[in-house]
CSV table of C-alpha atoms in Angstrom, one decimal:
chain,number,residue,atom,x,y,z
A,1,MET,CA,37.5,76.7,10.4
A,2,VAL,CA,35.3,75.8,7.4
A,3,ALA,CA,36.9,74.9,4.1
A,4,GLN,CA,34.9,74.5,0.9
A,5,ILE,CA,36.4,73.4,-2.4
A,6,THR,CA,34.4,73.4,-5.6
A,7,THR,CA,36.1,72.6,-8.9
A,8,ALA,CA,34.9,73.5,-12.3
A,9,PRO,CA,37.1,71.5,-14.8
A,10,PRO,CA,38.2,72.8,-18.2
A,11,SER,CA,37.2,71.1,-21.5
A,12,GLY,CA,38.7,67.7,-21.7
A,13,ALA,CA,39.0,67.1,-17.9
A,14,GLN,CA,36.7,65.2,-15.6
A,15,GLY,CA,33.2,66.4,-14.7
A,16,PRO,CA,32.4,68.8,-11.9
A,17,ARG,CA,33.6,67.8,-8.5
A,18,THR,CA,32.5,69.3,-5.2
A,19,VAL,CA,33.9,68.6,-1.8
A,20,ASP,CA,31.3,70.2,0.5
A,21,GLN,CA,28.3,71.5,-1.2
A,22,SER,CA,27.0,73.4,1.9
A,23,ARG,CA,26.7,77.0,0.7
A,24,ASN,CA,24.3,78.4,3.3
A,25,THR,CA,26.7,81.3,4.0
A,26,VAL,CA,28.1,83.0,0.9
A,27,PRO,CA,31.4,84.8,1.6
A,28,ASP,CA,31.4,88.5,0.6
A,29,VAL,CA,35.1,88.9,-0.1
A,30,VAL,CA,36.9,86.6,-2.6
A,31,ALA,CA,40.7,86.8,-2.4
A,32,CYS,CA,42.3,85.3,-5.5
A,33,VAL,CA,45.7,83.7,-4.7
A,34,GLU,CA,48.2,82.5,-7.2
A,35,PHE,CA,50.2,79.4,-6.5
A,36,GLY,CA,53.9,80.2,-6.7
A,37,GLN,CA,53.3,83.9,-5.8
A,38,ASN,CA,53.6,85.6,-2.5
A,39,SER,CA,50.0,86.3,-1.4
A,40,ARG,CA,50.6,87.3,2.2
A,41,SER,CA,49.8,91.0,1.7
A,42,LEU,CA,46.7,90.2,-0.3
A,43,ILE,CA,45.3,87.8,2.2
A,44,LEU,CA,45.9,90.0,5.2
A,45,HIS,CA,44.4,93.1,3.6
A,46,ALA,CA,41.4,91.1,2.3
A,47,ARG,CA,40.8,89.8,5.8
A,48,ALA,CA,41.0,93.3,7.3
A,49,VAL,CA,38.4,94.6,4.8
A,50,ALA,CA,36.1,91.6,5.3
A,51,GLU,CA,36.3,91.9,9.1
A,52,ALA,CA,35.7,95.7,9.0
A,53,LEU,CA,32.6,95.2,6.8
A,54,GLY,CA,31.3,92.3,8.8
A,55,ALA,CA,31.6,90.1,5.7
A,56,GLY,CA,32.9,86.6,5.2
A,57,MET,CA,36.0,85.6,3.2
A,58,VAL,CA,36.9,82.9,0.7
A,59,LEU,CA,40.3,82.1,-0.8
A,60,ALA,CA,40.1,81.2,-4.5
A,61,SER,CA,42.6,80.0,-6.9
A,62,VAL,CA,42.7,78.6,-10.4
A,63,ILE,CA,44.5,75.7,-12.0
A,64,GLU,CA,45.2,76.9,-15.4
A,65,SER,CA,44.3,74.6,-18.3
A,66,PRO,CA,46.4,74.4,-21.5
A,67,GLU,CA,45.3,76.9,-24.0
A,68,GLY,CA,44.0,75.6,-27.3
A,69,GLU,CA,41.7,72.7,-28.0
A,70,LEU,CA,44.4,70.5,-29.6
A,71,GLN,CA,46.3,70.1,-26.4
A,72,ALA,CA,45.2,67.0,-24.6
A,73,ILE,CA,44.9,66.9,-20.8
A,74,ASP,CA,46.3,63.8,-19.0
A,75,PRO,CA,43.6,62.9,-16.5
A,76,VAL,CA,46.0,61.3,-14.1
A,77,ASP,CA,48.4,64.3,-14.1
A,78,TRP,CA,45.5,66.7,-13.8
A,79,ALA,CA,44.0,64.8,-10.8
A,80,ILE,CA,47.4,64.8,-9.0
A,81,ARG,CA,47.8,68.6,-9.6
A,82,ARG,CA,44.3,69.2,-8.4
A,83,ARG,CA,44.8,67.3,-5.1
A,84,GLU,CA,48.0,69.1,-4.5
A,85,TYR,CA,46.5,72.5,-5.0
A,86,GLU,CA,43.4,71.6,-3.0
A,87,ALA,CA,45.6,70.6,0.0
A,88,GLN,CA,47.6,73.9,-0.3
A,89,LEU,CA,44.5,76.0,-0.5
A,90,VAL,CA,42.7,74.3,2.4
A,91,ALA,CA,45.9,74.6,4.5
A,92,LEU,CA,46.1,78.3,3.7
A,93,ALA,CA,42.5,78.9,4.6
A,94,ALA,CA,43.0,77.1,7.9
A,95,GLU,CA,46.0,79.3,8.6
A,96,VAL,CA,44.2,82.5,7.8
A,97,GLY,CA,40.9,81.7,9.4
A,98,SER,CA,39.8,81.0,13.0
A,99,GLU,CA,36.7,79.9,14.9
A,100,SER,CA,35.4,83.4,15.1
A,101,PHE,CA,36.4,84.2,11.5
A,102,PRO,CA,36.1,81.0,9.3
A,103,VAL,CA,37.7,81.3,5.9
A,104,LYS,CA,36.4,79.1,3.0
A,105,SER,CA,38.3,78.0,-0.1
A,106,ARG,CA,37.4,77.4,-3.6
A,107,LEU,CA,39.5,75.8,-6.3
A,108,LEU,CA,38.7,76.6,-9.9
A,109,GLU,CA,39.9,75.0,-13.1
A,110,GLY,CA,40.3,76.7,-16.5
A,111,GLN,CA,41.3,80.1,-17.7
A,112,PRO,CA,41.8,82.5,-14.8
A,113,THR,CA,39.7,85.5,-16.1
A,114,ASP,CA,36.7,83.4,-17.1
A,115,GLN,CA,36.7,81.2,-14.0
A,116,ILE,CA,37.2,84.1,-11.5
A,117,CYS,CA,34.4,86.1,-13.2
A,118,ARG,CA,32.2,83.1,-13.1
A,119,CYS,CA,33.0,82.5,-9.5
A,120,VAL,CA,32.1,86.0,-8.3
A,121,ASN,CA,28.9,86.1,-10.3
A,122,GLU,CA,27.6,82.7,-9.4
A,123,GLY,CA,28.3,83.3,-5.7
A,124,ARG,CA,27.2,87.0,-5.9
A,125,HIS,CA,30.3,88.0,-4.0
A,126,GLU,CA,30.5,91.7,-3.1
A,127,ILE,CA,34.3,92.3,-3.4
A,128,LEU,CA,37.0,90.6,-5.5
A,129,ALA,CA,40.5,91.0,-4.1
A,130,LEU,CA,43.5,90.7,-6.4
A,131,SER,CA,47.2,91.0,-6.0
A,132,ARG,CA,49.3,93.4,-8.1
A,133,HIS,CA,52.6,91.7,-8.5
A,134,SER,CA,55.8,93.8,-8.9
A,135,GLY,CA,57.1,91.2,-11.3
A,136,ARG,CA,55.0,89.5,-14.0
A,137,GLY,CA,52.6,87.0,-12.5
A,138,HIS,CA,50.7,84.2,-14.2
A,139,TRP,CA,47.5,86.3,-14.2
A,140,ARG,CA,47.2,89.9,-15.5
A,141,ALA,CA,45.4,91.4,-12.5
A,142,SER,CA,44.3,94.4,-14.5
A,143,VAL,CA,42.6,92.2,-17.1
A,144,VAL,CA,40.8,90.1,-14.5
A,145,ALA,CA,39.8,93.3,-12.6
A,146,GLY,CA,38.4,94.9,-15.8
A,147,SER,CA,36.5,91.8,-16.8
A,148,ALA,CA,35.1,91.3,-13.3
A,149,MET,CA,33.9,95.0,-13.2
A,150,MET,CA,32.1,94.6,-16.5
A,151,SER,CA,30.5,91.4,-15.4
A,152,GLY,CA,28.9,93.0,-12.4
A,153,VAL,CA,31.1,92.5,-9.3
A,154,GLY,CA,30.4,95.1,-6.6
A,155,ALA,CA,34.0,96.2,-6.1
A,156,ILE,CA,37.6,95.4,-6.9
A,157,PHE,CA,40.2,95.5,-4.2
A,158,MET,CA,43.7,95.7,-5.6
A,159,VAL,CA,46.6,95.0,-3.2
A,160,PRO,CA,50.2,95.7,-4.4
A,161,ASP,CA,52.8,93.2,-3.3
A,162,GLU,CA,54.8,96.0,-1.7
A,163,ALA,CA,51.8,97.4,0.3
A,164,PRO,CA,52.5,98.1,4.0
A,165,GLU,CA,51.0,95.6,6.3
A,166,VAL,CA,47.7,96.2,7.9
A,167,PRO,CA,48.2,98.3,11.1
A,168,PRO,CA,47.6,96.2,14.3
A,169,ALA,CA,44.6,98.4,15.2
A,170,GLY,CA,43.2,98.2,11.6
A,171,TYR,CA,43.1,100.9,9.0
A,172,ARG,CA,43.6,104.3,10.5
A,173,LYS,CA,43.5,106.6,7.5
A,174,ILE,CA,41.3,106.2,4.4
A,175,LEU,CA,41.7,108.5,1.3
A,176,VAL,CA,38.5,109.2,-0.7
A,177,PRO,CA,39.0,111.1,-4.0
A,178,LEU,CA,36.1,113.3,-5.0
A,179,ASP,CA,35.6,115.3,-8.2
A,180,GLY,CA,32.2,116.8,-7.3
A,181,SER,CA,30.2,114.2,-9.2
A,182,PRO,CA,27.5,111.9,-7.8
A,183,ARG,CA,29.5,109.0,-9.4
A,184,ALA,CA,32.5,109.8,-7.3
A,185,GLU,CA,30.4,110.2,-4.2
A,186,SER,CA,29.0,106.6,-4.6
A,187,ALA,CA,32.2,105.3,-2.8
A,188,ILE,CA,31.5,107.3,0.4
A,189,PRO,CA,29.2,104.8,2.0
A,190,ARG,CA,31.7,102.0,1.7
A,191,ALA,CA,34.6,104.2,2.9
A,192,ALA,CA,32.5,105.4,5.9
A,193,GLN,CA,31.6,101.8,6.8
A,194,LEU,CA,35.4,100.9,6.8
A,195,ALA,CA,36.2,103.9,8.9
A,196,GLN,CA,33.4,103.2,11.4
A,197,ALA,CA,34.8,99.7,12.1
A,198,LYS,CA,38.0,100.9,13.7
A,199,GLY,CA,37.5,104.6,14.1
A,200,ALA,CA,39.6,105.5,11.1
A,201,GLU,CA,39.9,109.0,9.7
A,202,LEU,CA,38.4,109.8,6.2
A,203,VAL,CA,40.5,112.1,4.1
A,204,LEU,CA,38.3,113.7,1.4
A,205,VAL,CA,40.5,114.9,-1.5
A,206,HIS,CA,39.6,117.1,-4.4
A,207,VAL,CA,42.1,118.1,-7.2
A,208,ILE,CA,41.1,121.5,-8.5
A,209,PRO,CA,41.3,121.5,-12.3
A,210,GLU,CA,43.5,124.2,-13.9
A,211,PRO,CA,41.4,126.8,-15.9
A,212,VAL,CA,41.7,126.1,-19.6
A,213,LEU,CA,41.3,129.0,-22.0
A,214,THR,CA,41.7,129.0,-25.8
A,215,GLU,CA,44.9,130.7,-26.6
A,216,THR,CA,46.6,131.3,-29.9
A,217,GLY,CA,49.6,133.2,-28.6
A,218,PRO,CA,51.1,134.7,-25.4
A,219,ALA,CA,48.5,135.4,-22.8
A,220,ASP,CA,47.6,139.1,-22.5
A,221,PRO,CA,46.8,140.8,-19.2
A,222,GLU,CA,43.1,140.3,-19.6
A,223,THR,CA,43.5,136.6,-20.2
A,224,ILE,CA,45.8,136.2,-17.2
A,225,LYS,CA,43.3,138.1,-15.1
A,226,LEU,CA,40.4,135.9,-16.2
A,227,ARG,CA,42.4,132.7,-15.6
A,228,ASP,CA,43.2,133.9,-12.1
A,229,LYS,CA,39.6,134.8,-11.4
A,230,ILE,CA,38.4,131.3,-12.6
A,231,ALA,CA,41.1,129.6,-10.5
A,232,LYS,CA,40.0,131.6,-7.4
A,233,ARG,CA,36.3,130.7,-8.1
A,234,ASN,CA,37.1,127.0,-8.5
A,235,ARG,CA,39.0,126.9,-5.3
A,236,ALA,CA,36.1,128.5,-3.4
A,237,VAL,CA,33.5,126.2,-4.9
A,238,ALA,CA,35.7,123.1,-4.2
A,239,SER,CA,36.3,124.1,-0.6
A,240,ASP,CA,32.6,124.7,0.0
A,241,TYR,CA,31.8,121.3,-1.6
A,242,LEU,CA,34.2,119.3,0.6
A,243,ASP,CA,32.9,121.2,3.7
A,244,ARG,CA,29.3,120.2,2.8
A,245,VAL,CA,30.3,116.6,2.2
A,246,ARG,CA,32.1,116.5,5.6
A,247,ASP,CA,29.0,118.0,7.3
A,248,ARG,CA,26.9,115.2,5.9
A,249,LEU,CA,29.1,112.7,7.6
A,250,LYS,CA,28.8,114.1,11.1
A,251,ASP,CA,26.3,111.5,12.1
A,252,CYS,CA,28.7,108.7,11.2
A,253,ASP,CA,30.8,109.6,14.3
A,254,ILE,CA,34.1,109.4,12.5
A,255,PRO,CA,36.9,112.0,12.0
A,256,VAL,CA,36.8,113.6,8.6
A,257,ALA,CA,39.5,115.8,7.0
A,258,THR,CA,39.5,117.6,3.7
A,259,LYS,CA,42.4,118.3,1.3
A,260,LEU,CA,42.4,120.6,-1.7
A,261,ILE,CA,45.1,120.1,-4.4
A,262,ALA,CA,45.5,123.0,-6.9
A,263,GLY,CA,46.0,122.1,-10.6
A,264,GLY,CA,48.2,119.5,-12.2
A,265,ASP,CA,47.4,116.0,-13.4
A,266,THR,CA,44.7,114.6,-11.1
A,267,ARG,CA,46.1,111.1,-11.3
A,268,ARG,CA,49.6,112.0,-10.2
A,269,ALA,CA,48.3,114.5,-7.7
A,270,LEU,CA,46.4,111.7,-6.0
A,271,ILE,CA,49.4,109.4,-6.0
A,272,GLU,CA,51.4,112.2,-4.3
A,273,ALA,CA,48.6,112.8,-1.7
A,274,ILE,CA,48.6,109.1,-0.8
A,275,SER,CA,52.2,109.4,0.2
A,276,GLN,CA,51.9,112.8,1.9
A,277,GLU,CA,48.9,111.8,3.9
A,278,ALA,CA,50.4,108.4,4.8
A,279,VAL,CA,47.0,106.7,4.2
A,280,ASP,CA,46.5,103.0,4.7
A,281,ILE,CA,43.9,102.5,1.9
A,282,VAL,CA,42.2,104.3,-0.9
A,283,VAL,CA,38.4,103.9,-1.5
A,284,MET,CA,37.0,105.4,-4.7
A,285,ALA,CA,34.4,105.0,-7.3
A,286,SER,CA,35.1,103.2,-10.6
A,287,HIS,CA,34.0,106.3,-12.5
A,288,GLY,CA,34.1,110.0,-12.0
A,289,GLN,CA,32.7,113.1,-13.7
A,290,SER,CA,34.4,112.6,-17.1
A,291,SER,CA,34.2,108.8,-17.4
A,292,HIS,CA,32.0,106.6,-19.5
A,293,ALA,CA,29.9,103.8,-18.1
A,294,ASP,CA,30.8,101.5,-21.0
A,295,VAL,CA,34.4,101.0,-19.8
A,296,ALA,CA,35.3,99.0,-16.6
A,297,THR,CA,37.0,101.9,-14.8
A,298,GLY,CA,37.8,105.5,-15.5
A,299,ASN,CA,41.2,106.9,-16.2
A,300,VAL,CA,41.9,108.0,-12.7
A,301,ALA,CA,40.7,104.7,-11.1
A,302,ASP,CA,42.7,102.7,-13.6
A,303,PHE,CA,45.8,104.7,-12.9
A,304,LEU,CA,45.6,104.2,-9.2
A,305,LEU,CA,44.9,100.5,-9.6
A,306,ASP,CA,48.2,100.3,-11.5
A,307,ARG,CA,50.3,102.8,-9.5
A,308,SER,CA,49.2,103.2,-5.9
A,309,ALA,CA,51.6,102.0,-3.3
A,310,VAL,CA,48.7,101.2,-0.9
A,311,PRO,CA,45.6,99.0,-1.5
A,312,VAL,CA,42.8,100.5,-3.6
A,313,LEU,CA,39.2,99.6,-3.2
A,314,ILE,CA,37.3,100.5,-6.4
A,315,VAL,CA,33.5,100.6,-5.9
A,316,ARG,CA,31.6,99.9,-9.1
A,317,GLN,CA,29.3,102.8,-10.1
A,318,PRO,CA,25.7,101.6,-9.6
A,319,ARG,CA,23.1,102.3,-12.3
A,320,ARG,CA,20.7,105.0,-11.1
A,321,LYS,CA,18.0,107.1,-12.6
A,322,THR,CA,19.2,110.2,-10.8
A,323,ASP,CA,22.4,112.2,-10.6
A,324,ASP,CA,21.7,113.8,-7.2
A,325,HIS,CA,24.6,114.8,-5.1
A,326,ILE,CA,25.1,113.9,-1.5
A,327,THR,CA,24.9,117.6,-0.8
A,328,ARG,CA,21.6,118.1,-2.6
A,329,ASP,CA,19.1,115.9,-0.7
A,330,MET,CA,19.7,114.0,2.4
A,331,ARG,CA,17.3,111.3,1.1
A,332,SER,CA,18.5,111.3,-2.5
A,333,GLN,CA,19.3,108.2,-4.5
A,334,GLY,CA,22.7,109.6,-5.3
A,335,LEU,CA,23.9,108.8,-1.8
A,336,ARG,CA,22.3,107.6,1.4
A,337,HIS,CA,21.6,109.7,4.5
A,338,PRO,CA,24.6,109.5,6.9
A,339,VAL,CA,22.8,107.1,9.2
A,340,ASP,CA,22.5,104.7,6.3
A,341,LEU,CA,26.1,105.1,5.0
A,342,GLY,CA,27.2,101.8,6.5
A,343,LYS,CA,24.6,99.7,4.7
């Protein structure tokens, strides 16, 4: 077991203090635990993702400093608190880790959002794992997640307190929402990599939008006929789209299922699909077809982060010069050829 603790004090506290400056191996998954909160679900799911991706793992926590410059910090009291939290974090890392899977720890000091974003950016960590508490925790996970996304972290992994435990054999069923856009498809490589680790099944889900026609009164027969024609066309196009995406994943040697959902609110339809399909985890892009890159996450991703009963891995939309689909060109920049999906 390897434990690393690096402290970055708030204004008014002592200077930087590092207990083990060896950082030859940078962990890829940072699980942020809150002292006084139950972090068991978060830690177990973060470890499962790290192991599946062949990544390392670090447990991080923050000692919150008093807000406002007028509040003085008692150096003795601060030092005592720091030592207590350090001991707890090191013990937790030792409990979670093993010789084959060492877990590091890092203690931060200051305001949670600022310190966590600084931690993931300085260490260039790939995934930031956060816990969504059923009650009100010390940190607002949604605020931290949004700030981390905007600061450039690769992915956010939100684990609700009430999430089912990781299956003994690892994740068995992974839901991937797709809306037909290259943005949404950018989550497929990460989902395929997770699936390949334990032979899990990918469930590709598309919610077919309801046809919207301008109406100023009761629909006449022609309007109804046109609406039905558009709905039939949309279903056929969506079905063909999911089939083509599934075909592109054949070389990954993982089971892939598709699911079409007709009409309704996309966000609530996905929440229902999570329950109906009994999936273990959701992997999706931060933005879809109708989202804007100047916000941390789109409406659908934001809704699932806040409402999903299972963990949600949100992959940040990379900046590309092309909008090619996975189904357009096997070597496109929009998504990798299947043999490269795990990279």
